[in-house]
Each structure stands twice: as C-alpha cells, then as structure tokens.
Amino acid sequence: MLQGTHTPGVLRKVFGGTHRNLKRGSMSGKPKLTYFNGRGRMESIRWLLAAAGVEFEEDFLETREQYLKLIQDGHLLFDQVPLVEIDGMKMVQTKAILSYIAGKHNLYGKGLKERAFIDTYVEGTTDLMQMILTLPFSPPEAKKKNLPLIIEKAKNRYFPAYEKALKQHGQGFLVGNQLSWADVHLLEAILMVEEKEPTVLSEFPLLQGFKTRISNMPTIKKFLQPGSQRKPQPDDKYVATVMKILKEG
Amino acid sequence: MCIKGKLTGKNMSGKVKLHYFNGRGRMETIRWLLAGAGVEFEEYFFETREELIKLQQSGVLLFQQVPLVEIDGMKMVQTRAILNYIAAKHNLYGKDLKERVLIDMYVEATMDLNDLIMRHPMQPPEGREKNLALIVDKATNRYFPAYEKVLKDHGQDYLVGNQFSRADVQVLETILMMEEMKPDILAKFPLLQGFKARISNIPTIKKFLQPGSQRKSKIEEKMVPQVMKIFYG
C-alpha cells in the first residue's frame, strides 16, 4: 500500500522519501525529535520515550530560517512542531505521537476498556500541564492571576481524581496493575505542579506514594537524573526564542 | 430524541446516553462518530447552570466537566477518550498502529481547527472579522491542503487504509462547519469536494445530515451569552 521507491507529496512528508530525507533522517535508527530547546509540547514525548527505555536524538530549532526550511522541505504535515521521525515516519501532532509510542511499547493497557481509562486520565493531565505550558507566554498580569488558579485546579479538580482512582483499586499503577502512559504522564504533571507549589501533594498521601514509586522505576529514575534529556523550566530566553521562530507577536 | 430527566444510577436501556447542552460544542464530534458508526444514542440536555452544578455534585464527572457519555457500563468523560473508544469499538480506527497514527494525525488537526471554530462566537464583536480571517487562513493554507494531498497521493476514496474511518467522518464534519463560515472554502480543493460528496452519501452519514437528525445547528449569536452562563456562571 505505502511501499515502493516513490512516495510523492504528503506521504513523503509522513513516511520519508528517498535520498533527500536520509540526510534529515536519523542515521542511527533512533527516533529523532525536532523542537525548540525546552519543554513545551515535546516534553511529554521525551518522558514517554525515556520511560519506555527508548534512546532518542534531538534537533533543536534555534532560528526562524530553520523552521521555514523544515516547512519548505515538506517535513511538517501541518507546518507545526513537534516533529518526531520514528520507524520511517515523520509524525506530527503530539497526541498522535504519544499514542503511537504508548501502543508500540506496551504502555497502552490491555484491551479497549483499559485504553479508555488511560486516555481519560491522560486527557486530564494534558489539560493541567497545558495550563502551565502556556503560562510563560501570557502577559505578566495574566501570569500572576493564572498561577493560583492552576494550583487550585490541581488541588481541587485533578489530583483528587487520581487519588481516588488509586484508592479505589489499591494498586500501584493507575490502570491495569501495570505501568502505562497514564502513570508516566501523571508523574510528569505532579513534578511540574510541584515546581510551582512544592506542597501541592500534602493532602494526597496515595499520590505521594505513587510519585516515589514511579520515580524509582529504573528508566524513569535515569531520566530524572542530571544530564538526561529532560528539559528545565522555560526561562525568558526560551520564550523569546519560540516567539521569534514562530513570529507570534 | 431528547429526554430531559435525572441521571439514574444504572443505564437500564443499554443505550448510549449523551449529557451536554443542546448545541454542538465539544459533543458534536461524538454525535457525528456515533452516527457514522450507525449507533443510536439518547441525549440529556441541561439548560441551566444549576443543572450542570447538580451533575458536578453528583460525583459522576471525573474532572467536573462535560461531555459525559454513558456507554458500555462506563460513564466516560474527556472528548478524545470517548472518540477513541467509539472508533476502536466500531472498527473506525484503522487496522494497525501505522494506520492509527495517520488517523490520529489527521483528526488531531481537525480538532485544532474545530476548537477555533467553536470559540469564534465567543469573540467580542470588534475582533470577529479578524478572527474569521485567521480561521479561514488556517483552513485554506494549513489544513485543507494537507488533506487534499493525502487524497491525491494515494488516489483512494478514504483518507486512510482504503476504508472508511473516523478520519473521514471528522474531516467531513470540519469541512461542513468551515463551509458555514465561508461557503466557497473548498474552491481550490477539487479532491476534497469529491470527498465531501462521497462521504456525505454514505448511508449512516446521509441519514445524519437529514433534517430531524440529532445533528445540532450552528449556535445562534443571541444564544451565546446564555451558553456561556451555563458553563462559566
């Protein structure tokens, strides 16, 4: 269906082409991530690959020219990053990429119902992390106002739901008694909120235990160590770079 | 069928039940997918903020948010989770991981565009013209060219895997919503025009497109403050 030496147009954008794409593609066969040198929407992908024990390479966007060239060369299906080159495909759209990695590496549960639980939990943590992700890009007055609202939502809407989930089944993982994408994503969210409010888990004993347990899993422990590909919190320089590259205001 | 009633403990009829306000919002894509899959569903509409609060207090909403869909003994929330479940259950999610990721890429983009469309009526009047131009620009220069090329490259009738999938349903939904904003939006996309006609004629979809179906109309401008009040107080 999608085989053959000639894959024109948009399929080249997704499935790679001939020699032209080899130059961009990963020579080592490892997944290659193209994004700004910071967390943003790519961070959850870094977390999931790391948790799955998958080594990856990174190409950082530093100038608008680089970004425009990516578009011109037809690498971005919808002219957007994240871009992940993996298994001969040029994947875009964060959720699509995460679902693929989860599915491939057995982090998506066993069966439709477990999958539904994982999807639901991941959507919650996505909404929560999205609020934090966009914060540095909002005007200073909005930042001041929004941060307490985010903490409030974490404490009153999101964390209670996950605490309850753990309480109900009494298991170590959120879904199906084994590590899944939902656990990795929740840990990422917990750590992100704690960076803003260190005591945020004070009323959630099960989440505290969860945090410790998941943090100690070998692949995740490794990712949490200094020198890993985990990115630090965004600073003004990062924000300025992103705005310049995307020409947003 | 609209049943205004209480949220009972058990779903005795086994039918799929949707809880939302009587309008498109985030539920519309779910209505489309159920309809496309030929699945009948019932709807509970809340009309006041009090009713939404009551639903929140009942403990049935995992994150205090709607859409809520009762299906297969589950009370599901989060639009994507619901869509993923319905698609997989009804064979509308491709045959393997690679088809699935293509479908996901295509539908994620439609959801980005749908979000812009959904928020458009909430713009203050002064910003509306500019916002419309932005949405039209994205549809015309970012999203529709991508789908047009997909169809061109494989020459098949459906977007992925030579069979009907959620990608076809969701792209059709988005095309029709864009046409409501700008009737000639597909002028430069002949293959999408053919796609629109073809998918619209699939029996389940054709039925959903007929008057009297559970498809909701575009929100009337005068209703916007009322709807905002339900969700935001």
Coordinates of C-alpha atoms in Angstrom, one line a residue:
Chain A
M1 CA 0.0 0.0 0.0
L2 CA 2.6 2.5 1.0
Q3 CA 5.6 0.7 -0.3
G4 CA 7.6 1.4 -3.4
T5 CA 10.5 3.7 -4.0
H6 CA 8.5 6.7 -4.9
T7 CA 6.2 8.3 -2.3
P8 CA 5.2 11.6 -3.6
G9 CA 3.8 14.7 -1.8
V10 CA 2.3 14.3 1.6
L11 CA 3.2 10.7 2.0
R12 CA 6.8 11.7 1.7
K13 CA 6.1 14.2 4.5
V14 CA 5.0 11.3 6.7
F15 CA 6.8 8.2 5.5
G16 CA 10.0 9.8 4.3
G17 CA 11.2 9.6 0.7
T18 CA 14.5 8.7 -0.9
H19 CA 17.9 10.2 -0.5
R20 CA 16.7 13.6 0.3
N21 CA 15.1 12.5 3.5
L22 CA 18.0 10.3 4.5
K23 CA 20.0 13.4 5.2
R24 CA 17.4 14.6 7.7
G25 CA 16.6 11.2 9.0
S26 CA 18.3 9.5 11.9
M27 CA 21.3 7.6 10.7
S28 CA 21.4 5.6 13.9
G29 CA 17.8 4.4 13.6
K30 CA 16.9 6.1 16.8
P31 CA 13.8 8.3 16.9
K32 CA 14.7 11.9 16.2
L33 CA 12.9 14.8 17.8
T34 CA 12.7 18.3 16.3
Y35 CA 11.6 21.1 18.6
F36 CA 12.8 24.1 20.5
N37 CA 15.4 23.5 23.2
G38 CA 12.9 23.4 26.0
R39 CA 9.9 21.6 27.3
G40 CA 6.8 22.8 25.5
R41 CA 4.7 20.1 23.8
M42 CA 7.7 17.8 23.2
E43 CA 8.4 17.2 26.9
S44 CA 5.7 14.6 27.4
I45 CA 7.1 12.7 24.4
R46 CA 10.6 12.8 25.9
W47 CA 9.2 11.4 29.1
L48 CA 7.3 8.6 27.4
L49 CA 10.3 7.5 25.2
A50 CA 12.5 7.7 28.3
A51 CA 10.1 5.6 30.4
A52 CA 9.9 3.1 27.6
G53 CA 13.7 2.9 27.6
V54 CA 14.0 4.2 24.0
E55 CA 17.0 6.3 23.2
F56 CA 16.4 9.3 21.0
E57 CA 18.2 12.1 19.3
E58 CA 17.2 15.8 19.2
D59 CA 17.4 18.5 16.7
F60 CA 16.8 21.9 18.3
L61 CA 15.1 24.8 16.4
E62 CA 17.1 27.9 17.0
T63 CA 16.2 30.2 14.1
R64 CA 13.1 31.1 12.1
E65 CA 15.1 30.1 9.0
Q66 CA 15.5 26.6 10.2
Y67 CA 11.8 26.3 10.9
L68 CA 10.9 27.8 7.5
K69 CA 13.2 25.3 5.8
L70 CA 11.5 22.4 7.5
I71 CA 8.3 23.6 6.1
Q72 CA 9.6 24.3 2.6
D73 CA 11.2 20.8 2.5
G74 CA 7.9 19.3 3.3
H75 CA 8.7 17.7 6.6
L76 CA 5.8 19.1 8.6
L77 CA 2.4 17.9 7.6
F78 CA 0.6 20.9 9.2
D79 CA 3.6 23.2 9.3
Q80 CA 3.9 22.6 13.1
V81 CA 6.3 21.0 15.5
P82 CA 6.7 18.7 17.5
L83 CA 8.0 16.5 14.8
V84 CA 9.2 13.0 15.6
E85 CA 10.9 10.9 13.0
I86 CA 10.4 7.3 14.0
D87 CA 10.0 3.9 12.2
G88 CA 10.3 5.6 8.8
M89 CA 7.6 8.1 9.5
K90 CA 7.5 11.9 10.1
M91 CA 5.0 12.2 12.9
V92 CA 3.4 15.4 14.0
Q93 CA 0.6 16.2 16.4
T94 CA 1.6 15.5 20.0
K95 CA -1.3 13.1 20.9
A96 CA -0.8 11.1 17.7
I97 CA 2.9 10.7 18.6
L98 CA 2.3 9.8 22.2
S99 CA -0.4 7.2 21.3
Y100 CA 1.9 5.6 18.8
I101 CA 4.8 5.3 21.3
A102 CA 2.4 4.0 24.0
G103 CA 0.9 1.5 21.7
K104 CA 4.2 0.3 20.4
H105 CA 5.8 -0.1 23.8
N106 CA 3.0 -1.8 25.7
L107 CA 2.1 1.3 27.7
Y108 CA -1.5 1.5 26.5
G109 CA -3.2 -1.2 28.6
K110 CA -4.7 -4.5 27.5
G111 CA -7.9 -4.0 25.7
L112 CA -10.4 -1.3 24.9
K113 CA -11.6 -0.5 28.4
E114 CA -8.1 -0.1 29.9
R115 CA -7.3 2.0 27.0
A116 CA -10.3 4.2 27.7
F117 CA -9.2 4.7 31.3
I118 CA -5.7 5.6 30.1
D119 CA -7.0 8.0 27.6
T120 CA -9.3 9.7 30.1
Y121 CA -6.5 10.1 32.7
V122 CA -4.0 11.4 30.1
E123 CA -6.5 14.0 28.9
G124 CA -6.8 15.3 32.4
T125 CA -3.1 15.6 32.9
T126 CA -2.8 17.1 29.5
D127 CA -5.3 19.9 30.4
L128 CA -3.4 20.5 33.6
M129 CA 0.0 20.6 32.0
Q130 CA -1.3 22.7 29.1
M131 CA -2.2 25.5 31.6
I132 CA 1.4 25.5 32.9
L133 CA 2.9 25.3 29.5
T134 CA 1.1 28.4 28.2
L135 CA 1.8 30.4 31.3
P136 CA 5.2 31.8 30.3
F137 CA 3.7 33.1 27.1
S138 CA 0.9 35.1 28.7
P139 CA 1.3 38.8 29.7
P140 CA 2.7 39.4 33.3
E141 CA -0.7 40.4 34.8
A142 CA -2.3 37.3 33.4
K143 CA 0.6 35.1 34.8
K144 CA 0.1 36.5 38.3
K145 CA -3.6 35.8 38.1
N146 CA -3.5 32.4 36.5
L147 CA -0.9 30.6 38.6
P148 CA -3.0 30.5 41.7
L149 CA -6.0 29.3 39.6
I150 CA -3.8 26.5 38.2
I151 CA -2.7 25.4 41.6
E152 CA -6.4 25.5 42.7
K153 CA -7.4 23.3 39.8
A154 CA -4.6 20.9 40.5
K155 CA -5.7 20.6 44.2
N156 CA -9.5 20.6 43.7
R157 CA -10.1 19.0 40.3
Y158 CA -7.3 16.9 39.0
F159 CA -5.3 15.4 41.9
P160 CA -8.4 14.3 43.8
A161 CA -9.5 12.3 40.8
Y162 CA -6.2 10.5 40.6
E163 CA -6.0 10.0 44.3
K164 CA -9.5 8.5 44.2
A165 CA -8.5 6.2 41.3
L166 CA -5.6 4.8 43.3
K167 CA -7.7 4.4 46.4
Q168 CA -10.5 2.5 44.6
H169 CA -8.3 -0.3 43.3
G170 CA -5.5 -0.1 45.8
Q171 CA -2.9 -0.9 43.1
G172 CA 0.4 0.6 42.4
F173 CA -0.4 1.9 38.9
L174 CA -3.3 3.8 37.6
V175 CA -4.6 1.3 35.2
G176 CA -4.5 -2.5 34.8
N177 CA -2.0 -3.1 37.6
Q178 CA 1.0 -2.3 35.3
L179 CA 2.9 0.7 34.2
S180 CA 1.2 2.7 31.4
W181 CA 1.3 6.0 29.7
A182 CA -1.1 7.3 32.3
D183 CA 1.4 6.8 35.1
V184 CA 4.2 8.5 33.3
H185 CA 2.1 11.4 32.3
L186 CA 0.7 11.9 35.8
L187 CA 4.2 11.8 37.3
E188 CA 5.3 14.5 34.8
A189 CA 2.3 16.6 35.8
I190 CA 2.9 16.2 39.5
L191 CA 6.5 17.3 39.2
M192 CA 5.5 20.2 37.1
V193 CA 3.0 21.5 39.6
E194 CA 5.4 20.9 42.5
E195 CA 7.9 23.2 40.8
K196 CA 5.3 25.9 41.2
E197 CA 3.9 24.8 44.6
P198 CA 6.1 22.4 46.5
T199 CA 3.4 21.4 49.0
V200 CA 0.7 20.6 46.4
L201 CA 0.6 16.9 47.3
S202 CA 0.2 17.5 51.0
E203 CA -3.3 16.2 51.1
F204 CA -2.8 13.3 48.7
P205 CA -1.0 10.5 50.5
L206 CA -1.5 8.0 47.7
L207 CA -0.2 10.3 45.1
Q208 CA 2.9 10.9 47.3
G209 CA 3.5 7.1 47.4
F210 CA 2.8 7.0 43.6
K211 CA 5.3 9.7 42.9
T212 CA 8.0 7.9 44.9
R213 CA 7.2 4.6 43.3
I214 CA 7.1 5.7 39.7
S215 CA 10.2 7.9 40.1
N216 CA 12.1 4.9 41.3
M217 CA 11.4 2.8 38.2
P218 CA 14.8 2.3 36.6
T219 CA 14.1 4.1 33.2
I220 CA 12.4 7.0 34.9
K221 CA 15.0 7.3 37.6
K222 CA 17.6 7.6 34.9
F223 CA 15.5 10.3 33.2
L224 CA 15.2 12.2 36.4
Q225 CA 19.0 12.4 36.9
P226 CA 21.0 15.5 35.9
G227 CA 22.5 15.2 32.4
S228 CA 19.4 13.4 31.0
Q229 CA 17.4 14.8 28.1
R230 CA 14.8 16.1 30.4
K231 CA 14.5 19.9 29.9
P232 CA 14.4 22.6 32.6
Q233 CA 11.6 25.0 33.2
P234 CA 11.2 27.6 30.5
D235 CA 13.0 30.9 31.0
D236 CA 12.7 34.3 29.3
K237 CA 15.3 33.4 26.7
Y238 CA 13.3 30.3 25.8
V239 CA 10.1 32.2 25.4
A240 CA 11.8 34.9 23.3
T241 CA 13.3 32.2 21.0
V242 CA 9.9 30.5 20.5
M243 CA 8.1 33.7 19.8
K244 CA 10.8 34.7 17.3
I245 CA 10.8 31.4 15.5
L246 CA 7.0 31.3 15.2
K247 CA 6.7 35.0 14.7
E248 CA 3.9 35.3 17.2
G249 CA 3.7 38.9 18.4
Chain B
M1 CA -34.7 12.1 20.9
C2 CA -34.3 14.4 23.8
I3 CA -35.0 13.1 27.3
K4 CA -34.9 15.7 30.0
G5 CA -34.6 13.7 33.2
K6 CA -32.5 12.6 36.1
L7 CA -29.2 10.9 35.9
T8 CA -30.1 7.5 37.1
G9 CA -27.7 5.2 38.7
K10 CA -27.9 2.5 36.1
N11 CA -28.3 2.8 32.4
M12 CA -31.1 0.2 32.1
S13 CA -31.7 0.5 28.3
G14 CA -28.1 -0.2 27.5
K15 CA -28.3 2.6 25.0
V16 CA -25.6 5.2 24.7
K17 CA -26.5 8.4 26.5
L18 CA -25.0 11.8 26.0
H19 CA -25.1 14.6 28.6
Y20 CA -24.5 18.1 27.3
F21 CA -26.2 21.3 26.4
N22 CA -28.5 21.4 23.4
G23 CA -25.8 22.5 21.0
R24 CA -22.6 21.5 19.2
G25 CA -19.7 22.4 21.5
R26 CA -17.4 19.5 22.2
M27 CA -20.1 16.9 21.9
E28 CA -20.8 17.4 18.3
T29 CA -17.9 15.3 17.0
I30 CA -19.0 12.5 19.3
R31 CA -22.5 12.7 17.8
W32 CA -21.0 12.5 14.3
L33 CA -18.9 9.5 15.1
L34 CA -21.8 7.6 16.7
A35 CA -24.0 8.4 13.8
G36 CA -21.3 7.5 11.3
A37 CA -20.9 4.1 13.1
G38 CA -24.7 3.6 13.0
V39 CA -25.0 3.7 16.8
E40 CA -28.3 5.0 18.2
F41 CA -28.0 7.3 21.2
E42 CA -30.1 9.3 23.6
E43 CA -29.4 12.8 24.8
Y44 CA -29.9 14.6 28.1
F45 CA -29.7 18.3 27.7
F46 CA -29.0 20.7 30.6
E47 CA -30.3 24.2 30.2
T48 CA -29.2 26.0 33.3
R49 CA -26.1 26.4 35.3
E50 CA -27.9 24.8 38.2
E51 CA -28.3 21.6 36.3
L52 CA -24.6 21.4 35.4
I53 CA -23.7 22.1 39.0
K54 CA -26.0 19.3 40.1
L55 CA -24.3 17.0 37.7
Q56 CA -20.9 18.1 39.1
Q57 CA -22.0 17.5 42.6
S58 CA -23.3 14.0 41.8
G59 CA -19.7 12.8 41.5
V60 CA -20.2 11.3 38.1
L61 CA -17.9 13.7 36.3
L62 CA -14.3 12.6 36.8
F63 CA -13.0 16.1 36.2
Q64 CA -16.2 18.1 36.8
Q65 CA -16.6 18.5 33.1
V66 CA -18.8 17.5 30.3
P67 CA -19.1 15.9 27.7
L68 CA -20.3 12.9 29.6
V69 CA -21.2 9.7 27.6
E70 CA -22.7 6.7 29.2
I71 CA -21.6 3.7 27.2
D72 CA -21.0 0.0 27.9
G73 CA -21.4 0.5 31.6
M74 CA -18.9 3.3 31.8
K75 CA -19.6 7.0 32.5
M76 CA -17.0 8.4 30.1
V77 CA -15.6 11.9 30.1
Q78 CA -12.9 13.7 28.0
T79 CA -13.8 14.0 24.4
R80 CA -10.8 12.3 22.9
A81 CA -11.1 9.3 25.2
I82 CA -14.7 8.9 24.2
L83 CA -14.0 9.3 20.5
N84 CA -11.1 6.8 20.7
Y85 CA -13.3 4.2 22.4
I86 CA -16.1 4.6 19.9
A87 CA -13.7 4.5 16.9
A88 CA -11.9 1.4 18.1
K89 CA -15.1 -0.4 19.1
H90 CA -16.7 0.2 15.7
N91 CA -13.7 -0.5 13.5
L92 CA -13.1 3.0 12.5
Y93 CA -9.6 3.3 13.8
G94 CA -7.5 1.6 11.1
K95 CA -6.0 -1.9 11.0
D96 CA -2.7 -1.4 12.8
L97 CA -0.5 1.1 14.6
K98 CA 0.7 2.8 11.5
E99 CA -2.8 3.4 10.1
R100 CA -3.9 4.5 13.6
V101 CA -1.2 7.1 13.8
L102 CA -2.1 8.5 10.4
I103 CA -5.7 8.7 11.6
D104 CA -4.6 10.4 14.8
M105 CA -2.6 13.0 13.0
Y106 CA -5.5 13.9 10.7
V107 CA -8.1 14.0 13.4
E108 CA -5.9 15.9 15.9
A109 CA -5.6 18.7 13.2
T110 CA -9.4 18.7 12.7
M111 CA -9.8 19.1 16.5
D112 CA -7.4 22.1 16.5
L113 CA -9.5 23.7 13.7
N114 CA -12.8 22.8 15.4
D115 CA -11.6 24.4 18.5
L116 CA -11.1 27.7 16.7
I117 CA -14.5 27.5 15.1
M118 CA -16.1 26.7 18.4
R119 CA -14.6 29.6 20.2
H120 CA -15.3 32.1 17.3
P121 CA -18.8 33.2 18.5
M122 CA -17.3 33.9 21.9
Q123 CA -15.0 36.6 20.4
P124 CA -16.1 40.2 21.1
P125 CA -17.7 41.8 18.1
E126 CA -14.7 44.0 17.3
G127 CA -12.4 41.0 17.0
R128 CA -14.7 38.8 15.0
E129 CA -13.8 39.8 11.5
K130 CA -10.1 39.3 12.2
N131 CA -10.7 36.0 13.9
L132 CA -12.7 34.8 10.9
A133 CA -9.9 35.7 8.6
L134 CA -7.5 33.8 10.8
I135 CA -9.6 30.6 10.8
V136 CA -10.2 30.8 7.0
D137 CA -6.4 31.3 6.5
K138 CA -5.6 28.2 8.6
A139 CA -8.2 26.1 6.8
T140 CA -7.1 27.2 3.4
N141 CA -3.4 27.3 3.9
R142 CA -2.6 24.7 6.5
Y143 CA -5.2 22.1 7.0
F144 CA -7.1 21.6 3.7
P145 CA -4.0 21.5 1.5
A146 CA -2.7 18.6 3.7
Y147 CA -5.9 16.5 3.3
E148 CA -6.1 17.4 -0.4
K149 CA -2.6 16.0 -0.9
V150 CA -3.3 12.8 1.1
L151 CA -6.2 12.1 -1.3
K152 CA -4.1 13.0 -4.3
D153 CA -1.1 10.8 -3.3
H154 CA -3.0 7.6 -2.8
G155 CA -5.9 8.3 -5.1
Q156 CA -8.2 6.3 -2.8
D157 CA -11.7 7.2 -1.7
Y158 CA -11.0 7.3 2.0
L159 CA -8.2 9.1 3.9
V160 CA -6.6 6.1 5.5
G161 CA -6.2 2.4 4.6
N162 CA -8.7 2.4 1.8
Q163 CA -11.6 2.0 4.1
F164 CA -14.0 4.3 6.0
S165 CA -12.6 5.6 9.3
R166 CA -13.1 8.2 11.9
A167 CA -10.7 10.4 9.9
D168 CA -13.2 10.6 7.1
V169 CA -16.1 11.5 9.5
Q170 CA -14.1 14.1 11.4
V171 CA -12.7 15.8 8.3
L172 CA -16.2 15.9 6.7
E173 CA -17.6 17.5 9.9
T174 CA -14.9 20.1 9.8
I175 CA -15.4 20.8 6.1
L176 CA -19.1 21.4 6.6
M177 CA -18.5 23.7 9.6
M178 CA -16.0 25.7 7.6
E179 CA -18.4 26.0 4.7
E180 CA -20.9 27.6 7.1
M181 CA -18.3 30.2 7.7
K182 CA -17.2 30.6 4.1
P183 CA -19.3 28.8 1.5
D184 CA -16.6 28.6 -1.1
I185 CA -13.9 27.4 1.2
L186 CA -13.3 24.3 -0.9
A187 CA -12.9 26.2 -4.1
K188 CA -9.3 25.3 -4.5
F189 CA -9.7 21.7 -3.4
P190 CA -11.3 19.6 -6.0
L191 CA -10.5 16.3 -4.4
L192 CA -12.0 17.4 -1.1
Q193 CA -15.1 18.4 -3.0
G194 CA -15.4 14.9 -4.3
F195 CA -14.5 13.5 -0.8
K196 CA -17.3 15.6 0.7
A197 CA -19.9 14.4 -1.7
R198 CA -18.8 10.8 -1.3
I199 CA -18.7 10.6 2.4
S200 CA -21.9 12.6 2.7
N201 CA -23.6 9.8 0.7
I202 CA -22.6 7.0 3.0
P203 CA -26.0 5.8 4.3
T204 CA -25.3 6.4 8.0
I205 CA -23.9 9.9 7.3
K206 CA -26.6 10.7 4.8
K207 CA -29.2 10.0 7.5
F208 CA -27.4 12.2 10.0
L209 CA -27.3 15.0 7.5
Q210 CA -31.0 15.0 7.1
P211 CA -33.3 17.4 8.9
G212 CA -34.7 15.9 12.1
S213 CA -31.5 14.0 12.9
Q214 CA -29.6 14.6 16.2
R215 CA -27.1 16.8 14.4
K216 CA -27.1 20.2 16.1
S217 CA -27.2 23.6 14.3
K218 CA -24.6 26.3 14.5
I219 CA -25.2 28.3 17.6
E220 CA -27.2 31.5 17.2
E221 CA -25.3 34.6 18.2
K222 CA -28.1 35.6 20.7
M223 CA -27.8 32.2 22.5
V224 CA -24.0 32.6 23.2
P225 CA -24.4 34.6 26.5
Q226 CA -26.8 32.0 27.8
V227 CA -24.5 29.1 27.0
M228 CA -21.5 30.9 28.5
K229 CA -23.6 31.4 31.6
I230 CA -24.2 27.7 31.9
F231 CA -20.6 26.8 31.8
Y232 CA -19.0 29.8 33.4
G233 CA -21.7 31.3 35.6

